XYZ file of C-alpha atoms in Angstrom:
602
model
C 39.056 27.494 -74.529
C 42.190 26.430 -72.428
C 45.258 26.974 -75.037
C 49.129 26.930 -74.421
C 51.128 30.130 -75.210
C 54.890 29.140 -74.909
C 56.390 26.045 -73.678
C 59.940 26.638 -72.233
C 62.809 24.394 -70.771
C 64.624 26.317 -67.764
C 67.907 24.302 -68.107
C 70.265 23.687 -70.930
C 71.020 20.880 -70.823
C 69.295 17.873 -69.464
C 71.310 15.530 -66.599
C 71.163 12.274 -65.229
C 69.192 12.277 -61.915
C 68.270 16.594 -62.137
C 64.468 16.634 -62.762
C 62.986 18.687 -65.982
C 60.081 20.546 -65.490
C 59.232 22.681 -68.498
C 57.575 26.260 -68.028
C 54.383 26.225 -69.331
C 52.293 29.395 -70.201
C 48.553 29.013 -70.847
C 45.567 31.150 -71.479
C 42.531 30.575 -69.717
C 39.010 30.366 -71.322
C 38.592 34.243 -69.777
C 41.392 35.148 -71.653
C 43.716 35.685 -68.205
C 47.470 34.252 -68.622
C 48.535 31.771 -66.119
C 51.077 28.907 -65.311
C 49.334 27.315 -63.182
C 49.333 23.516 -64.204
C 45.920 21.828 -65.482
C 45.532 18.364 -64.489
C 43.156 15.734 -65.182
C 41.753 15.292 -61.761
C 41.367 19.327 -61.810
C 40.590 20.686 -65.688
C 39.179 23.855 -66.294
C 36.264 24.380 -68.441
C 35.955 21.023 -69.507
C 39.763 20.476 -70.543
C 43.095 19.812 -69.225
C 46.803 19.319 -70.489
C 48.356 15.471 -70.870
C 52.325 15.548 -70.965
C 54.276 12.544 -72.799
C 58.276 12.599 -72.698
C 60.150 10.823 -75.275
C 63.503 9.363 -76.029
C 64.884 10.160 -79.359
C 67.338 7.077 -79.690
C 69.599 6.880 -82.902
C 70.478 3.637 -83.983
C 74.106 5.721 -84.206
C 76.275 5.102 -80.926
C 76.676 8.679 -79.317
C 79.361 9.440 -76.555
C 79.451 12.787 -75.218
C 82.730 14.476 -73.877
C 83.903 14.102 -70.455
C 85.126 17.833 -70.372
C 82.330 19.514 -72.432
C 79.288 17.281 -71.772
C 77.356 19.323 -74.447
C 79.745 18.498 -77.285
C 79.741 14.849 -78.755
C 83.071 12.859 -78.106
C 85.306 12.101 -80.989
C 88.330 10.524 -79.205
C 88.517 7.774 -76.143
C 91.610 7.601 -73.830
C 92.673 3.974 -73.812
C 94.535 4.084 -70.152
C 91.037 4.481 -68.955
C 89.558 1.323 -71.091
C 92.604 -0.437 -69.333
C 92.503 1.092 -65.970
C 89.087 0.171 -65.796
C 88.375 3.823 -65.250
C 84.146 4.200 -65.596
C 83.987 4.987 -69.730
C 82.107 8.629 -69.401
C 85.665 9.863 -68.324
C 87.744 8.423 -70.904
C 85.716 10.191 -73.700
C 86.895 13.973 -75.408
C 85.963 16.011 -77.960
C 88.989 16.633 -79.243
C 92.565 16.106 -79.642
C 93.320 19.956 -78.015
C 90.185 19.040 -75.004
C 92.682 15.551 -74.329
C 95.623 17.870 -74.051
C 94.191 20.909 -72.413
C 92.575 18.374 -69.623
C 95.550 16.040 -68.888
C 96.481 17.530 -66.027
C 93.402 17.031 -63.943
C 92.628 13.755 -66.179
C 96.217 11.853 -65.374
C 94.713 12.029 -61.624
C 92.080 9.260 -62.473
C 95.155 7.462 -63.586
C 97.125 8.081 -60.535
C 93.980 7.000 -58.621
C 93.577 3.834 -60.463
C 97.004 3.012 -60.253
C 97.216 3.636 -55.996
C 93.328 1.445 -55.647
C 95.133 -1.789 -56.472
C 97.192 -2.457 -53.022
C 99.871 -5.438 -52.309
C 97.570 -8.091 -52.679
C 96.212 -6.881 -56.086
C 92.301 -5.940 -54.223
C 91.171 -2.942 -54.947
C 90.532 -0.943 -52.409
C 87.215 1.111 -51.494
C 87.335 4.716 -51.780
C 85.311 7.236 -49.928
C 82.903 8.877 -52.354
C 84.351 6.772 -55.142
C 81.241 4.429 -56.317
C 78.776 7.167 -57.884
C 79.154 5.808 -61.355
C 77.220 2.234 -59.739
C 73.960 4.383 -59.598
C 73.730 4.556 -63.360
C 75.226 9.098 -63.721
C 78.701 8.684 -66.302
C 78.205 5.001 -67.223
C 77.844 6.356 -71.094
C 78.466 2.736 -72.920
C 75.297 1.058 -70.878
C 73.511 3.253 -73.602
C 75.815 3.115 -76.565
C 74.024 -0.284 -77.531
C 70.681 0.998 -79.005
C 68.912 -1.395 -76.710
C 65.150 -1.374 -76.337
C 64.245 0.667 -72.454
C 62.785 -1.508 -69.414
C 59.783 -2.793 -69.702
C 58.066 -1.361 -67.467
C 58.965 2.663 -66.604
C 57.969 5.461 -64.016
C 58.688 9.069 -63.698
C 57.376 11.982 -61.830
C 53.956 10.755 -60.469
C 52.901 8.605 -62.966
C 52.392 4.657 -61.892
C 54.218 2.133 -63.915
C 53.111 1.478 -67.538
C 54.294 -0.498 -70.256
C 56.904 0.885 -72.263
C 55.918 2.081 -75.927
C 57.909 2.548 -79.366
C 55.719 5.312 -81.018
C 57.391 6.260 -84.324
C 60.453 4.809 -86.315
C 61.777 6.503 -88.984
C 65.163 7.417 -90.410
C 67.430 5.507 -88.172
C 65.698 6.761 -84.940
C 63.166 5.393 -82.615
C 61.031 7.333 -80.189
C 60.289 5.363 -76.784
C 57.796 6.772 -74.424
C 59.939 7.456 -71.353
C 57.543 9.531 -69.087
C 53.849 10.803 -68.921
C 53.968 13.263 -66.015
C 54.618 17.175 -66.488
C 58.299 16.359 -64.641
C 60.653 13.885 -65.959
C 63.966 12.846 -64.955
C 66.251 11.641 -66.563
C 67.975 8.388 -66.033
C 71.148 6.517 -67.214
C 69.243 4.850 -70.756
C 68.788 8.681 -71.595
C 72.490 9.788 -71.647
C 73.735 10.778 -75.359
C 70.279 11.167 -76.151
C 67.606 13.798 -77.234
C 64.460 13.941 -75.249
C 60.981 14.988 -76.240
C 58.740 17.403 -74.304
C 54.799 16.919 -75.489
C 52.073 19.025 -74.322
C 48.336 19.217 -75.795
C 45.250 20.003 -74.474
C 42.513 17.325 -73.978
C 39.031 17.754 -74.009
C 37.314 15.628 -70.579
C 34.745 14.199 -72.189
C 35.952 12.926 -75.199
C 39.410 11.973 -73.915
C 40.820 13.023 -77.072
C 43.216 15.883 -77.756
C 42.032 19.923 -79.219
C 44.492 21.380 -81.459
C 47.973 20.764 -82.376
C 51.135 19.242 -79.559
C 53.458 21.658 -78.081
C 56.214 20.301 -78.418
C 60.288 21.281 -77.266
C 63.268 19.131 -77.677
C 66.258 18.830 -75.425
C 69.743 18.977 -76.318
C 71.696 15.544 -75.679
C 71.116 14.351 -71.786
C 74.592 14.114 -69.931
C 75.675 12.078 -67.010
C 76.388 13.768 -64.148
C 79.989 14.762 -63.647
C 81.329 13.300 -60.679
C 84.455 14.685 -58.916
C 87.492 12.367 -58.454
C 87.007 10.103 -55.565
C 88.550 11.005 -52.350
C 89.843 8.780 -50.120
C 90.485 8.156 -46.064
C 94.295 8.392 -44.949
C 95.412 6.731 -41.841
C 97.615 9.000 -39.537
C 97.590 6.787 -36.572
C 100.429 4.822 -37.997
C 98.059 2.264 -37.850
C 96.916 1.285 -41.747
C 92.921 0.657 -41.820
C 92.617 1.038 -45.613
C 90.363 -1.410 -46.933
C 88.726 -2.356 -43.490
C 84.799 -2.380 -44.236
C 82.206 -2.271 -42.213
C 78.680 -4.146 -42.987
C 77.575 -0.493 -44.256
C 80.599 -0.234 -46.338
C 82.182 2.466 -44.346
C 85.841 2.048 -43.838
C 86.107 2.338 -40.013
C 87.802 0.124 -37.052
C 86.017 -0.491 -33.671
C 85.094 2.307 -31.306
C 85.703 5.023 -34.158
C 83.549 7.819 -35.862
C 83.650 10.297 -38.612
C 82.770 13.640 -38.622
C 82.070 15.474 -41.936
C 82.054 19.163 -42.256
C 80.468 21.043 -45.060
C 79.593 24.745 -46.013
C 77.133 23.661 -49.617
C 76.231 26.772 -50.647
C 72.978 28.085 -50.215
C 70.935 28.761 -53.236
C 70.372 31.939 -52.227
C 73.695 32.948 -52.805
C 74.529 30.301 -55.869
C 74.075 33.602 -58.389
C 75.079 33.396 -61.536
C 76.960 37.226 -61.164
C 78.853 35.907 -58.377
C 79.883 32.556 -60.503
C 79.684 33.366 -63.704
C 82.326 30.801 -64.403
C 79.926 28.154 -63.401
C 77.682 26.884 -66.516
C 74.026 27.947 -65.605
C 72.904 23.825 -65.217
C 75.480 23.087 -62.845
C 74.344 26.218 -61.022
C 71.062 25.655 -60.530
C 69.467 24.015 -57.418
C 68.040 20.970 -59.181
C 71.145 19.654 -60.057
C 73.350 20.903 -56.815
C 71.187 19.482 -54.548
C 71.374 15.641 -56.483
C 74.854 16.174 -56.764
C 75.829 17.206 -52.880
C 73.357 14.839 -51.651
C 75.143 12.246 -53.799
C 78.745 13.496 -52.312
C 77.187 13.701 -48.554
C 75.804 10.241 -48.463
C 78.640 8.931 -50.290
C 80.979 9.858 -47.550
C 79.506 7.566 -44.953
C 80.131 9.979 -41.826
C 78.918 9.260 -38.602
C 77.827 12.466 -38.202
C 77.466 15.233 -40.423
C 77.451 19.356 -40.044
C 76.042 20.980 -42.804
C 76.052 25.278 -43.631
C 74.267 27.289 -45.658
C 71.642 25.000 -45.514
C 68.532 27.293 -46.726
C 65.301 26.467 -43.963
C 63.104 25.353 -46.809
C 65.899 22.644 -48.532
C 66.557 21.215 -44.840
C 62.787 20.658 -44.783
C 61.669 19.484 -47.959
C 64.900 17.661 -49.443
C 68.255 17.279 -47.127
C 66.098 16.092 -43.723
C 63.938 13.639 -45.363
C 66.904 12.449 -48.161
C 69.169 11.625 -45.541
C 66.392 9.765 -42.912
C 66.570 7.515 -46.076
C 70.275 6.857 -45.248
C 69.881 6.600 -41.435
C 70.329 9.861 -40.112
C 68.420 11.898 -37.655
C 68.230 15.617 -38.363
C 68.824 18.563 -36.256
C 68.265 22.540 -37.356
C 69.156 25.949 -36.314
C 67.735 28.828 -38.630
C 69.547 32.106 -38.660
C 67.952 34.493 -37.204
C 66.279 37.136 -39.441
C 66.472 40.521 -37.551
C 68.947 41.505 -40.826
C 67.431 39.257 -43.655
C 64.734 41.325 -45.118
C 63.511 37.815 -47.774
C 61.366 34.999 -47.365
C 61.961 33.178 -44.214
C 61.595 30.007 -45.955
C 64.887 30.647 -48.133
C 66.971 31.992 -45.060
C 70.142 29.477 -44.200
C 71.111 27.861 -41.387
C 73.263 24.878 -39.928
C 71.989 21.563 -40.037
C 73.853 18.597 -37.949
C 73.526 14.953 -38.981
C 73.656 11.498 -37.350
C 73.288 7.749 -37.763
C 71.244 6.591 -35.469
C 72.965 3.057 -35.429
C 75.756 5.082 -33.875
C 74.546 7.824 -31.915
C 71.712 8.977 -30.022
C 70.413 12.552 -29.360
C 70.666 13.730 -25.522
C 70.646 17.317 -25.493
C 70.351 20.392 -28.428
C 71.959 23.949 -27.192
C 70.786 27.126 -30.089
C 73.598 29.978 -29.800
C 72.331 33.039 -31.240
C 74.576 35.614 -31.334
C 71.757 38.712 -31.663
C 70.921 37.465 -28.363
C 74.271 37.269 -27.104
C 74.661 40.850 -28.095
C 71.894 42.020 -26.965
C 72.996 41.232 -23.664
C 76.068 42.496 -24.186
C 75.261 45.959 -25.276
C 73.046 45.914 -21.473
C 75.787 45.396 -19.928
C 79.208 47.083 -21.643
C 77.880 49.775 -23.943
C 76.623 53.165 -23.102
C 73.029 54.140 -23.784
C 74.009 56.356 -25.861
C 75.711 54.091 -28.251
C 72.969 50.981 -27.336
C 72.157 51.428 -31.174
C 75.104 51.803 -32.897
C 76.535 48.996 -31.361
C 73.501 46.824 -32.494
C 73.787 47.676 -35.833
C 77.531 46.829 -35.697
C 76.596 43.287 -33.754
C 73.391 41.880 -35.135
C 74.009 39.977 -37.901
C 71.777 37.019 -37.424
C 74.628 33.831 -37.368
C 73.833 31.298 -35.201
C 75.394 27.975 -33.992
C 73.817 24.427 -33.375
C 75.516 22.373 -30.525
C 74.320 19.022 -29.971
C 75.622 16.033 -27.633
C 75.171 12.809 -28.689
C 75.707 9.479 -26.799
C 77.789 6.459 -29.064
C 76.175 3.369 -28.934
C 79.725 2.012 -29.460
C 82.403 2.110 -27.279
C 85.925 1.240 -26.902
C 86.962 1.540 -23.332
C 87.349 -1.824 -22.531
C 86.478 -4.256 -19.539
C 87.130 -1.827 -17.007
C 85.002 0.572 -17.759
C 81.857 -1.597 -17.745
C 78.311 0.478 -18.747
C 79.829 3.993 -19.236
C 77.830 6.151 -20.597
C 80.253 7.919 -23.913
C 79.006 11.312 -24.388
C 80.270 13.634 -27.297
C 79.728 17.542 -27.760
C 79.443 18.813 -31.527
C 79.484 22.295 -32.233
C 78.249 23.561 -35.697
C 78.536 27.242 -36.754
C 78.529 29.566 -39.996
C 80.817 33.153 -38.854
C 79.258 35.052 -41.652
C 80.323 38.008 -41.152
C 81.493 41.335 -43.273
C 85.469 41.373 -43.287
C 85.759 44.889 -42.556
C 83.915 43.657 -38.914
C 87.066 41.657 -37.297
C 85.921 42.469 -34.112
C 82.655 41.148 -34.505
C 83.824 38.104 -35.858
C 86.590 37.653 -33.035
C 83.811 38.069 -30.167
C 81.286 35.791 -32.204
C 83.621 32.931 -32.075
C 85.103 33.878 -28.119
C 81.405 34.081 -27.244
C 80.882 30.414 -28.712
C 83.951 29.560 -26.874
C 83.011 30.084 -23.872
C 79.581 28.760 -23.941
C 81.582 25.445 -25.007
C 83.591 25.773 -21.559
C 80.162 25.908 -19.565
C 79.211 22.297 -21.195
C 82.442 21.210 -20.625
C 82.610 22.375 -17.329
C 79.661 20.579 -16.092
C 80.523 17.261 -17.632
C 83.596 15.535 -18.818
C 82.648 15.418 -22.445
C 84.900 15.559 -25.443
C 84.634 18.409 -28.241
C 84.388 18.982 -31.557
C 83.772 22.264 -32.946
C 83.026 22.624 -36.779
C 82.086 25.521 -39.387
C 82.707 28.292 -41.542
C 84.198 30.673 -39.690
C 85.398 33.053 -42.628
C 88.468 32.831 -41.026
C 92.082 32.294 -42.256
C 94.904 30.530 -40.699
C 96.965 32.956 -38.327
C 93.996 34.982 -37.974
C 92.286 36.383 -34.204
C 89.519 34.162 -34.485
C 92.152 31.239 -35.584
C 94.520 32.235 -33.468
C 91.353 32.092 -30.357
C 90.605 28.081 -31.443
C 93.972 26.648 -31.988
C 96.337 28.811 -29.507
C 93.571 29.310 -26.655
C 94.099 33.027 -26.803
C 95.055 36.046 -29.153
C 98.372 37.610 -29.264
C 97.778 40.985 -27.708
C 99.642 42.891 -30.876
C 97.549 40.851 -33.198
C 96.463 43.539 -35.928
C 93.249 42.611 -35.927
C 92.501 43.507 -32.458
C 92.834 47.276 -33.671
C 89.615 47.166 -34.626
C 87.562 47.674 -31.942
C 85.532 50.425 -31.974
C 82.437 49.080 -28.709
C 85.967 48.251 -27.187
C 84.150 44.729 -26.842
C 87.791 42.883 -27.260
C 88.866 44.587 -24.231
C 90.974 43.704 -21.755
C 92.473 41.727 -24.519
C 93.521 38.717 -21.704
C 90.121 37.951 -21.698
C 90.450 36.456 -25.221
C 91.044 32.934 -24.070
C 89.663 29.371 -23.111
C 90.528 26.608 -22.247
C 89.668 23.884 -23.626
C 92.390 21.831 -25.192
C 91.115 22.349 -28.719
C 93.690 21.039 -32.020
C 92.596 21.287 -35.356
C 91.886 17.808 -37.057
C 93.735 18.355 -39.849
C 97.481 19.366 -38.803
C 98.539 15.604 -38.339
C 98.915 16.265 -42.052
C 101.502 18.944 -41.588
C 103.535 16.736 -38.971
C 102.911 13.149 -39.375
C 104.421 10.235 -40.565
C 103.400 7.504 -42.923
C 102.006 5.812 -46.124
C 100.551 8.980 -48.157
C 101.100 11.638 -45.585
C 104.071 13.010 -47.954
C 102.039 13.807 -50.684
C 99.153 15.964 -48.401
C 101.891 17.960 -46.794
C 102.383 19.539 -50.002
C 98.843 20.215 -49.747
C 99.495 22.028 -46.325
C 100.711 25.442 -45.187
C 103.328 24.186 -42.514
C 103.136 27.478 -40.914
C 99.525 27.334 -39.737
C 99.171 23.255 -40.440
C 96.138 23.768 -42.322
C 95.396 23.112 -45.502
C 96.020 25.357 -48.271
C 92.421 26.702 -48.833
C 89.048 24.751 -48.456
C 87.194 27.704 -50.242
C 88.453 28.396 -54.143
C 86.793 30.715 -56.351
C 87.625 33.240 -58.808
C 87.860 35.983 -56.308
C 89.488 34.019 -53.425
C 91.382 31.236 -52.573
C 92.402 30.219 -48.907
C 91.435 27.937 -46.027
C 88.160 29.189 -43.905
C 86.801 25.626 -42.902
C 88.130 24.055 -39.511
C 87.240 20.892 -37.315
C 88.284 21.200 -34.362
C 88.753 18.628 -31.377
C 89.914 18.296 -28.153
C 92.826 16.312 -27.774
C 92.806 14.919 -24.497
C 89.550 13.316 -25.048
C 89.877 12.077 -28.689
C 92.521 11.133 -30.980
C 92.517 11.560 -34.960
C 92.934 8.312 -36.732
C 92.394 8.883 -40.251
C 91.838 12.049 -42.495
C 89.815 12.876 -46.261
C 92.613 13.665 -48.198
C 92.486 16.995 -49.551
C 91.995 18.571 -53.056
C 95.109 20.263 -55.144
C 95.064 22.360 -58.383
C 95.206 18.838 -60.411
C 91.880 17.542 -58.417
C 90.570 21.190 -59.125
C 91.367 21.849 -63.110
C 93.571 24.709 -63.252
C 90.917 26.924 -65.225
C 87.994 25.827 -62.846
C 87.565 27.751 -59.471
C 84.442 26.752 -57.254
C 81.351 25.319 -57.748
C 81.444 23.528 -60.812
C 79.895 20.618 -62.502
C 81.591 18.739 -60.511
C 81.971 20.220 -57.024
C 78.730 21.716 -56.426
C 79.695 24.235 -53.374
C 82.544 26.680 -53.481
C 83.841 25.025 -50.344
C 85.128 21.483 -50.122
C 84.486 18.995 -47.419
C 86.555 18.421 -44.701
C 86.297 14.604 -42.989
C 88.107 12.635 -39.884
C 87.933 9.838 -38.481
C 88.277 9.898 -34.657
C 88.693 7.669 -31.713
C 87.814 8.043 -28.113
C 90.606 7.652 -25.983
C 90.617 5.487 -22.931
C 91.013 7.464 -19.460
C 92.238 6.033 -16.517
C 89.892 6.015 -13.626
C 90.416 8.498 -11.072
């Protein structure tokens, strides 16, 4: 007879909006182990398994620490309650947790303080309204109220709600009866109930005992401190809302660019810092996707999106939201895995505001295969490829805006805009593969440009740092011919090194932070290295710290209006590097808000 062996839970602790699905082990009536599931509509020798998930709610109010989710809180910061800072922050463990955290936990004052403007309104933030979908609103639960009345989870259709046992201060309500559950916002500071039996077809009724597994108390997501747009036009367009609650003027976009970490590479060796739960995929993908959409770009250029995650979660998620979805796969001539899990970039956006004209694919094995035709000896054909192939790609897309701001005499022109979106993944030791990579990108740009009067925008992970070649290539048009970096060239692919220019008149989006003036700009600079005018790092783990993220525009086409202000060490808690449980990638986004300047015709 069908019997379960073990029932396990993969993740430690249970969070708001991260599906559970227990790990089942059975043994058939041959006596074969298997964990395959048994459903009703496909049972096995006359049996299958019925799940039931229940909420263990104590008639005891239970809030859970903002700083150790897993501990229960025994303190409450009262400039929250007054701030009106959402209640799952203001909670701690502990007078020494309060202390220890007040550095990172003063910023939610700071922010609450700088939301109110002149007129006393608060103003919207980018990503700043996660707590409205239910994740870190802890007292909605601290009132021991009865759940909905009607519930669904997993697969299961809606069915009446049910109290099945109460006894010693606690009552058990039937929250789910599908294999998966997940968890909501009436489940936070609560223990859930796993149930697993096996039922015989005919007689409907269970063989045997339950297997049964309790959680520890569900959480609420954490949620990183809100980040919000700063004009550096001079002209202030805080609090200006469009009908989609994006805070934009006419004839501007946004551009978002974001390296999330593939899953592939999320191990818990190389982030051992990270707690396993906020680690694993369930709960990074609910938590970017909540960051993503939450950042209401125009367009959006993903990395390190794995093939199988653009397919099954990111592409249809964000059609939800309005966007259209575009893909480039790395190549796999180097990846020896499953195809499925290999990365790639994905590019975003809203069709309300853009429409797709044309899709270029860069792939840079094919690039050097032609180059080793060409420049290297047949002798060294081979060496050279296994010193070039590394499989990165790049996605570039132009789009036409179905907005436009170039007035009256301009009547019916079409506005076209070029989007480049690349990953430069490439071993440090191999600078001049990574310079020619990003030259060879370069120059494919200048073709497009060449053949239509187009503005740019270039965006990735190049693994690059300011006042590096490939830096040096994007901002400065060329490479200073003493560069160090240029010494290593052993295909002599870098030379003559005059060829290592373009020209297109490309400025990094996020230097009017370094050199601008205005409301806020003060406090980013400090953020900024004013030698490069980039920000201090976009990538922060244990191992590293330092700025490889770029966007990249060209400035005689389009104009920056308004930036995402960037993280420092209080946003970041000083003993947390990258991801964590509440940044979910070890990069952080980068976001501006252009304009399309108005050219005289010729």
């Amino acid at each position: 007879m069908l019997s379960v062996l073990r029932v396990h839970l993969p993740s430690d602790i249970p969070i708001v909006g991260c599906e559970l699905t227990p790990y089942l082990l059975l043994r058939r009536p041959d006596k074969t182990v298997t964990t395959d599931d048994v459903p009703e509509s496909a049972p096995l020798d006359g049996h299958f398994l019925r799940y039931k998930w229940y909420r263990i709610q104590s008639d005891r109010k239970v809030a859970v620490c903002s700083v150790h989710p897993s501990e229960q809180a025994t303190l409450q910061c009262l400039g929250c309650v007054k701030a009106k800072i959402p209640v799952a922050k203001s909670y701690h463990c502990s007078p020494k947790c309060f202390s220890d955290a007040w550095q990172h936990h003063r910023v939610l004052h700071d922010h609450a303080a700088s939301s109110v403007n002149e007129n006393g309104n608060e103003e919207e933030e980018i990503f700043g309204r996660f707590n409205s979908t239910g994740s870190g609103v802890v007292n909605a639960t601290l009132t021991g109220s009865a759940s909905s009345a009607s519930l669904t989870n997993g697969s299961t259709s809606l069915y009446p709600a049910a109290v099945t046992q109460r006894s010693g201060g606690e009552t058990w309500f039937e929250v789910g009866r599908s294999k998966t559950y997940t968890p909501s916002a009436d489940d936070i500071g609560h223990v859930l109930k796993f149930e697993c039996v096996v039922v015989d077809m005919e007689m409907k009724l269970p063989v045997g005992h339950p297997n049964t597994i309790l959680t520890s108390r569900v959480i609420p997501a954490p949620s990183p401190i809100p980040r919000r747009l700063i004009p550096v036009s001079g002209t202030d367009m805080m609090g200006q809302l469009d009908s989609d609650g994006r805070i934009s003027s006419s004839g501007t976009f946004t551009v978002l660019s974001y390296n999330i970490l593939s899953d592939t590479y999320a191990s818990s060796e190389l982030y051992s810092y990270c707690p396993s739960w906020a680690l694993s995929w369930p709960y990074r993908r609910q938590n970017l996707l909540r960051e993503i959409v939450g950042y209401r770009a125009d367009i959006v250029c993903l990395q390190e999106v794995q093939n199988d995650h653009f397919e099954e979660f990111f592409a249809p998620e964000l059609d939800k939201h309005g966007y259209q979805a575009l893909y480039k796969r790395k190549t796999n001539e180097v990846y020896g895995g499953n195809i499925h899990t290999i990365d790639g970039c994905a590019t975003f956006f809203r069709r309300d505001r853009f429409s797709h004209v044309k899709k270029y694919e860069v792939e840079f094995n094919k690039a050097a295969q032609s180059l080793t035709e060409v420049a290297v000896q047949t002798t060294q054909k081979k060496a050279a490829l296994n010193r070039l192939v590394k499989d990165n790609v790049a996605l570039i897309v132009v789009l036409e805006a179905k907005f436009s701001n170039q007035g009256a005499d301009n009547p019916g022109k079409r506005q076209l805009l070029c989007v480049a979106n690349t990953h430069v993944n490439v071993p440090p030791e191999l600078k001049d593969v990574k310079i020619w990579q990003v030259h060879t990108l370069l120059k494919g740009l200048e073709k497009i440009a060449a053949s239509a009067d187009i503005p740019m925008l270039v965006c990735g992970d190049f693994n690059s740092v300011p006042g590096s070649a490939p830096h040096s290539l994007l901002a400065m048009g060329k490479v200073d011919p003493l560069h160090p970096e240029l010494l290593v060239d052993p295909l002599a692919i870098l030379r003559p090194h005059s060829k290592l220019t373009h020209q297109l008149p490309l400025v990094s989006a996020y230097s009017p932070f370094a050199r601008g003036v205005g409301l806020g700009l003060e406090h980013q600079r400090r953020k900024m290295d004013i030698t490069t005018n980039e920000p201090l790092f976009t990538n922060c783990t244990r191992d590293f710290i330092g700025t490889l993220d770029y966007i990249f525009y060209t400035a005689d086409s389009l104009t920056v209006e308004a930036l995402l202000e960037l993280l420092d060490e209080d946003s970041l808690r000083k003993d947390t590097a990258l991801p964590s449980p509440e940044w979910s990638s070890d990069h952080i986004a980068l976001l501006a808000e252009f304009r399309f300047q108005t050219r005289p015709r010729r």
